[in-house]
Tab-separated table of C-alpha atoms and ligand atoms in Angstrom:
chain	number	residue	atom	x	y	z
M	775	UNK	CA	-7.474	63.544	-8.765
M	776	UNK	CA	-5.697	60.257	-9.430
M	777	UNK	CA	-3.165	59.206	-6.775
M	778	UNK	CA	-0.003	57.462	-7.921
M	779	UNK	CA	1.121	55.129	-5.135
M	780	UNK	CA	4.674	54.926	-3.832
M	781	UNK	CA	6.430	51.557	-3.483
M	782	UNK	CA	5.685	51.639	0.243
M	783	UNK	CA	1.996	52.356	-0.345
M	784	UNK	CA	1.806	49.544	-2.886
M	785	UNK	CA	3.139	47.141	-0.217
M	786	UNK	CA	0.307	48.271	2.078
M	787	UNK	CA	-2.181	47.766	-0.756
M	788	UNK	CA	-0.741	44.283	-1.231
M	789	UNK	CA	-1.308	43.417	2.444
M	790	UNK	CA	-4.904	44.723	2.427
M	791	UNK	CA	-5.569	42.836	-0.803
M	792	UNK	CA	-4.178	39.611	0.628
M	793	UNK	CA	-6.462	39.927	3.648
M	794	UNK	CA	-9.601	40.553	1.585
M	795	UNK	CA	-8.650	37.583	-0.608
M	796	UNK	CA	-8.222	35.333	2.415
M	797	UNK	CA	-11.550	36.594	3.770
M	798	UNK	CA	-13.364	35.500	0.612
M	799	UNK	CA	-11.466	32.191	0.845
M	800	UNK	CA	-12.978	31.728	4.295
M	801	UNK	CA	-16.451	32.644	3.005
M	802	UNK	CA	-16.017	30.081	0.196
M	803	UNK	CA	-15.754	27.262	2.742
M	804	UNK	CA	-19.236	28.064	4.029
M	805	UNK	CA	-21.258	28.739	0.875
M	806	UNK	CA	-23.790	25.894	0.720
M	807	UNK	CA	-27.538	25.337	0.678
M	808	UNK	CA	-29.126	26.239	4.037
M	809	UNK	CA	-26.654	28.857	5.254
M	810	UNK	CA	-28.015	32.368	5.745
M	811	UNK	CA	-26.326	35.325	4.095
M	812	UNK	CA	-26.139	36.925	7.554
M	813	UNK	CA	-24.033	33.994	8.765
M	814	UNK	CA	-21.647	34.477	5.822
M	815	UNK	CA	-21.413	38.147	6.717
M	816	UNK	CA	-20.560	37.334	10.350
M	817	UNK	CA	-17.881	34.867	9.246
M	818	UNK	CA	-16.287	37.535	7.048
M	819	UNK	CA	-16.455	40.242	9.724
M	820	UNK	CA	-14.907	38.048	12.425
M	821	UNK	CA	-12.172	36.851	10.071
M	822	UNK	CA	-11.217	40.429	9.151
M	823	UNK	CA	-11.202	41.613	12.772
M	824	UNK	CA	-9.208	38.544	13.919
M	825	UNK	CA	-6.579	39.458	11.339
M	826	UNK	CA	-6.237	43.103	12.337
M	827	UNK	CA	-8.282	44.566	9.480
M	828	UNK	CA	-11.361	46.751	9.319
M	829	UNK	CA	-14.509	45.730	7.426
M	830	UNK	CA	-14.634	48.843	5.249
M	831	UNK	CA	-18.170	48.440	3.864
M	832	UNK	CA	-19.727	48.128	7.326
M	833	UNK	CA	-21.143	51.551	8.150
M	834	UNK	CA	-19.934	53.069	4.863
M	835	UNK	CA	-22.664	55.665	4.164
M	836	UNK	CA	-24.745	53.485	6.482
M	837	UNK	CA	-24.250	50.170	4.631
M	838	UNK	CA	-25.280	47.395	7.063
M	839	UNK	CA	-22.841	44.610	6.128
M	840	UNK	CA	-19.231	43.521	5.871
M	841	UNK	CA	-20.158	41.797	2.624
M	842	UNK	CA	-22.361	43.063	-0.161
M	843	UNK	CA	-24.610	40.061	-0.810
M	844	UNK	CA	-25.672	39.459	-4.410
M	845	UNK	CA	-28.113	36.557	-4.722
M	846	UNK	CA	-29.315	35.689	-8.248
M	847	UNK	CA	-30.941	38.877	-9.646
M	848	UNK	CA	-29.202	41.140	-7.121
M	849	UNK	CA	-26.494	43.003	-9.009
M	850	UNK	CA	-24.707	44.809	-6.164
M	851	UNK	CA	-25.066	46.204	-2.619
M	852	UNK	CA	-27.486	43.569	-1.282
M	853	UNK	CA	-27.875	43.401	2.507
M	854	UNK	CA	-26.992	40.348	4.584
M	855	UNK	CA	-30.272	38.820	5.793
M	856	UNK	CA	-32.003	35.724	7.093
M	857	UNK	CA	-32.322	34.366	3.544
M	858	UNK	CA	-31.124	30.756	3.391
M	859	UNK	CA	-29.187	29.851	0.253
M	860	UNK	CA	-30.776	27.223	-1.964
M	861	UNK	CA	-29.304	24.710	-4.378
M	862	UNK	CA	-29.171	26.401	-7.782
M	863	UNK	CA	-28.716	29.949	-6.447
M	864	UNK	CA	-25.688	32.031	-7.253
M	865	UNK	CA	-24.278	34.394	-4.634
M	866	UNK	CA	-21.794	37.180	-5.146
M	867	UNK	CA	-19.913	38.342	-2.071
M	868	UNK	CA	-18.224	41.719	-2.499
M	869	UNK	CA	-15.858	42.784	0.257
M	870	UNK	CA	-13.534	45.665	1.073
M	871	UNK	CA	-10.913	45.393	3.821
M	872	UNK	CA	-8.942	48.298	5.237
M	873	UNK	CA	-5.557	47.392	6.686
M	874	UNK	CA	-2.925	49.878	7.866
M	875	UNK	CA	-4.726	52.734	6.127
M	876	UNK	CA	-5.171	51.091	2.707
M	877	UNK	CA	-8.049	49.214	1.065
M	878	UNK	CA	-8.334	45.954	-0.835
M	879	UNK	CA	-11.536	45.245	-2.799
M	880	UNK	CA	-12.610	41.923	-4.294
M	881	UNK	CA	-15.760	40.083	-5.294
M	882	UNK	CA	-16.523	36.497	-6.310
M	883	UNK	CA	-19.803	34.966	-7.490
M	884	UNK	CA	-20.284	31.405	-6.218
M	885	UNK	CA	-22.631	28.748	-7.534
M	886	UNK	CA	-24.601	27.137	-4.686
M	887	UNK	CA	-24.483	23.407	-5.372
M	888	UNK	CA	-25.491	22.541	-8.908
M	889	UNK	CA	-26.643	25.502	-10.975
M	890	UNK	CA	-28.334	25.682	-14.346
M	891	UNK	CA	-25.851	25.300	-17.201
M	892	UNK	CA	-26.876	28.712	-18.582
M	893	UNK	CA	-26.140	30.389	-15.268
M	894	UNK	CA	-22.797	28.603	-14.988
M	895	UNK	CA	-21.895	30.012	-18.405
M	896	UNK	CA	-22.785	33.543	-17.254
M	897	UNK	CA	-20.440	33.138	-14.281
M	898	UNK	CA	-17.643	31.765	-16.454
M	899	UNK	CA	-17.914	34.549	-19.034
M	900	UNK	CA	-18.059	37.277	-16.384
M	901	UNK	CA	-14.976	35.929	-14.604
M	902	UNK	CA	-13.128	35.676	-17.918
M	903	UNK	CA	-14.126	39.244	-18.788
M	904	UNK	CA	-12.445	40.452	-15.588
M	905	UNK	CA	-9.146	38.998	-16.794
M	906	UNK	CA	-9.714	40.371	-20.299
M	907	UNK	CA	-10.161	43.820	-18.725
M	908	UNK	CA	-7.055	43.407	-16.577
M	909	UNK	CA	-5.043	42.384	-19.634
M	910	UNK	CA	-5.978	45.716	-21.242
M	911	UNK	CA	-4.767	47.712	-18.201
M	912	UNK	CA	-1.292	48.565	-19.440
M	913	UNK	CA	0.641	51.754	-18.712
M	914	UNK	CA	0.127	54.196	-21.580
M	915	UNK	CA	-3.321	52.785	-22.467
M	916	UNK	CA	-6.537	54.425	-21.313
M	917	UNK	CA	-9.441	53.521	-19.024
M	918	UNK	CA	-11.653	53.169	-22.113
M	919	UNK	CA	-9.440	50.316	-23.332
M	920	UNK	CA	-10.336	48.328	-20.205
M	921	UNK	CA	-14.016	49.264	-20.509
M	922	UNK	CA	-14.223	48.326	-24.160
M	923	UNK	CA	-12.427	45.008	-23.682
M	924	UNK	CA	-14.939	43.944	-20.997
M	925	UNK	CA	-17.987	45.142	-22.910
M	926	UNK	CA	-16.949	43.507	-26.183
M	927	UNK	CA	-16.164	40.192	-24.502
M	928	UNK	CA	-19.491	40.005	-22.638
M	929	UNK	CA	-21.755	41.283	-25.398
M	930	UNK	CA	-20.244	38.812	-27.880
M	931	UNK	CA	-21.278	36.057	-25.489
M	932	UNK	CA	-24.857	37.424	-25.518
M	933	UNK	CA	-24.875	39.224	-22.172
M	934	UNK	CA	-25.450	42.838	-21.190
M	935	UNK	CA	-23.323	45.255	-19.175
M	936	UNK	CA	-24.738	47.185	-16.211
M	937	UNK	CA	-24.276	50.912	-16.788
M	938	UNK	CA	-25.031	52.408	-13.385
M	939	UNK	CA	-22.104	50.915	-11.471
M	940	UNK	CA	-18.388	51.078	-12.226
M	941	UNK	CA	-14.974	49.984	-11.060
M	942	UNK	CA	-12.832	52.667	-9.452
M	943	UNK	CA	-9.487	53.874	-8.237
M	944	UNK	CA	-8.627	52.580	-4.773
M	945	UNK	CA	-6.093	53.305	-2.046
M	946	UNK	CA	-6.367	55.150	1.242
M	947	UNK	CA	-10.037	55.526	0.247
M	948	UNK	CA	-12.207	52.691	-1.005
M	949	UNK	CA	-13.360	54.796	-3.943
M	950	UNK	CA	-10.879	57.099	-5.655
M	951	UNK	CA	-10.597	58.492	-9.150
M	952	UNK	CA	-10.756	57.355	-11.853
M	953	UNK	CA	-14.072	55.633	-12.548
M	954	UNK	CA	-13.617	52.378	-14.442
M	955	UNK	CA	-16.794	51.680	-16.443
M	956	UNK	CA	-17.406	48.205	-17.882
M	957	UNK	CA	-18.540	49.688	-21.189
M	958	UNK	CA	-17.262	52.396	-23.476
M	959	UNK	CA	-14.994	53.290	-26.346
M	960	UNK	CA	-11.354	52.425	-26.750
M	961	UNK	CA	-8.860	55.255	-26.442
M	962	UNK	CA	-10.971	57.509	-24.212
M	963	UNK	CA	-10.630	58.445	-20.553
M	964	UNK	CA	-7.615	58.932	-18.287
M	965	UNK	CA	-4.242	57.485	-19.311
M	966	UNK	CA	-3.078	54.542	-17.186
M	967	UNK	CA	0.173	55.203	-15.361
M	968	UNK	CA	2.542	53.062	-13.372
M	969	UNK	CA	1.620	53.200	-9.670
M	970	UNK	CA	-2.126	53.657	-10.240
M	971	UNK	CA	-4.300	51.228	-8.270
M	972	UNK	CA	-7.742	50.391	-9.623
M	973	UNK	CA	-10.533	47.941	-8.863
M	974	UNK	CA	-11.962	46.347	-11.996
M	975	UNK	CA	-15.404	44.819	-11.460
M	976	UNK	CA	-17.600	43.686	-14.338
M	977	UNK	CA	-21.315	43.409	-13.398
M	978	UNK	CA	-22.886	41.374	-16.182
M	979	UNK	CA	-26.546	40.446	-16.736
M	980	UNK	CA	-28.035	37.400	-18.420
M	981	UNK	CA	-30.996	39.455	-19.676
M	982	UNK	CA	-31.306	43.201	-20.216
M	983	UNK	CA	-28.879	45.742	-18.788
M	984	UNK	CA	-31.582	47.583	-16.857
M	985	UNK	CA	-31.488	47.651	-13.086
M	986	UNK	CA	-33.657	49.002	-10.284
M	987	UNK	CA	-32.612	50.259	-6.868
M	988	UNK	CA	-34.774	49.171	-3.953
M	989	UNK	CA	-36.439	51.713	-1.646
M	990	UNK	CA	-33.636	51.313	0.906
M	991	UNK	CA	-31.437	53.175	-1.590
M	992	UNK	CA	-28.854	50.397	-1.806
M	993	UNK	CA	-29.955	47.033	-3.092
M	994	UNK	CA	-29.653	46.906	-6.857
M	995	UNK	CA	-31.298	44.152	-8.888
M	996	UNK	CA	-31.995	43.421	-12.518
M	997	UNK	CA	-35.280	44.865	-13.724
M	998	UNK	CA	-36.191	41.605	-15.484
M	999	UNK	CA	-35.111	39.587	-12.420
M	1000	UNK	CA	-32.787	37.459	-14.508
M	1001	UNK	CA	-29.438	36.576	-12.900
M	1002	UNK	CA	-26.411	38.830	-12.745
M	1003	UNK	CA	-22.751	38.013	-12.046
M	1004	UNK	CA	-19.929	40.068	-10.538
M	1005	UNK	CA	-16.200	39.469	-10.075
M	1006	UNK	CA	-13.613	41.985	-8.905
M	1007	UNK	CA	-9.878	42.319	-8.486
M	1008	UNK	CA	-7.750	45.200	-7.208
M	1009	UNK	CA	-4.726	45.745	-9.442
M	1010	UNK	CA	-1.699	48.024	-9.706
M	1011	UNK	CA	-0.349	49.290	-13.013
M	1012	UNK	CA	3.345	48.435	-13.348
M	1013	UNK	CA	5.803	49.341	-16.098
M	1014	UNK	CA	5.826	45.631	-17.080
M	1015	UNK	CA	2.037	45.408	-17.106
M	1016	UNK	CA	-0.893	45.025	-14.716
M	1017	UNK	CA	-0.237	43.232	-11.440
M	1018	UNK	CA	-3.224	41.676	-9.685
M	1019	UNK	CA	-3.050	42.384	-5.945
M	1020	UNK	CA	-6.079	40.334	-4.892
M	1021	UNK	CA	-6.317	36.644	-5.750
M	1022	UNK	CA	-9.006	33.976	-6.085
M	1023	UNK	CA	-6.496	31.260	-5.165
M	1024	UNK	CA	-7.788	30.988	-1.560
M	1025	UNK	CA	-11.331	30.631	-2.891
M	1026	UNK	CA	-10.304	28.044	-5.446
M	1027	UNK	CA	-8.376	26.084	-2.818
M	1028	UNK	CA	-11.400	26.152	-0.495
M	1029	UNK	CA	-13.783	25.028	-3.239
M	1030	UNK	CA	-11.360	22.296	-4.358
M	1031	UNK	CA	-10.944	20.968	-0.844
M	1032	UNK	CA	-14.639	20.372	-0.372
M	1033	UNK	CA	-15.734	16.794	0.133
M	1034	UNK	CA	-17.174	15.234	-3.008
M	1035	UNK	CA	-20.923	15.252	-3.086
M	1036	UNK	CA	-22.700	11.904	-2.898
M	1037	UNK	CA	-23.586	11.634	-6.565
M	1038	UNK	CA	-19.917	12.062	-7.463
M	1039	UNK	CA	-18.542	9.320	-5.208
M	1040	UNK	CA	-17.954	5.943	-6.774
M	1041	UNK	CA	-18.090	3.708	-3.702
A	1177	MF3	N1	-16.848	46.819	-4.316
A	1177	MF3	C1	-17.976	47.622	-3.947
A	1177	MF3	C2	-17.851	48.940	-4.647
A	1177	MF3	O1	-16.805	49.259	-5.108
A	1177	MF3	C3	-18.003	47.764	-2.457
A	1177	MF3	C4	-19.079	48.635	-1.993
A	1177	MF3	S1	-19.050	48.669	-0.312
A	1177	MF3	C5	-20.440	49.540	0.150
A	1177	MF3	O2	-18.824	49.656	-4.810
A	1177	MF3	F1	-20.259	49.859	1.354
A	1177	MF3	F2	-20.602	50.607	-0.590
A	1177	MF3	F3	-21.469	48.773	0.022
A	1178	CO	CO1	-15.228	47.876	-5.900
């Protein structure tokens, strides 16, 4: 059952989405070699609670974090841990915030210091594919149009699309209908209607599309242990077109405000 949100509900979605976006902006300030993923998780949890929100992943079917931590070959649902980030890693942080009964969901994959050029290209393509998918999310089109746009964009660049995990409807629950796969045929699936809220989240692998789930039942990594990237926005379908409710602008501001590293300074 797909819920169409009222104007009032969309305002609540907007507030939840702003808070999850600001949370990832806070996380962005701390991503650096040496920090543990558990510390990042604590920063996110405290920020959400300080701002009146609820960390929606924490305790969700027993999930042990506020953030899903996705280091290098981890695709989704990694646990916060004592692992210290290293120069050259990439880390995705996926977060859901509940505020006033509604959920905002967003994910960003950060490079840690300087990363291999090939990995940087994977991140860039995956982020671009998110916007290509959003562009396809117009009222009257179908879910398959989003799926196909993402798949085509990423496969043309030489990457593969994870099959096991999808985007989703979102609202009073973190996961609502419909499913939003990152692969599939144009013109199939539910019709997009004004007032629908969905989370679009391409999970794109450098190597093969195959993944394995660890024994804990959560942590998902690439079978070939090559890197994977993941970006996510929550959007609402409007008569004029898709409107993105989350934003990476807080992240981009935080990354831009960082002091220049030594090798980049001239004096
Ligand atoms: N954005 C992720 C998803 O839609 C958030 C998962 S939270 C978890 O699946 F609790 F399930 F880990
Ligand atoms: Co999601």
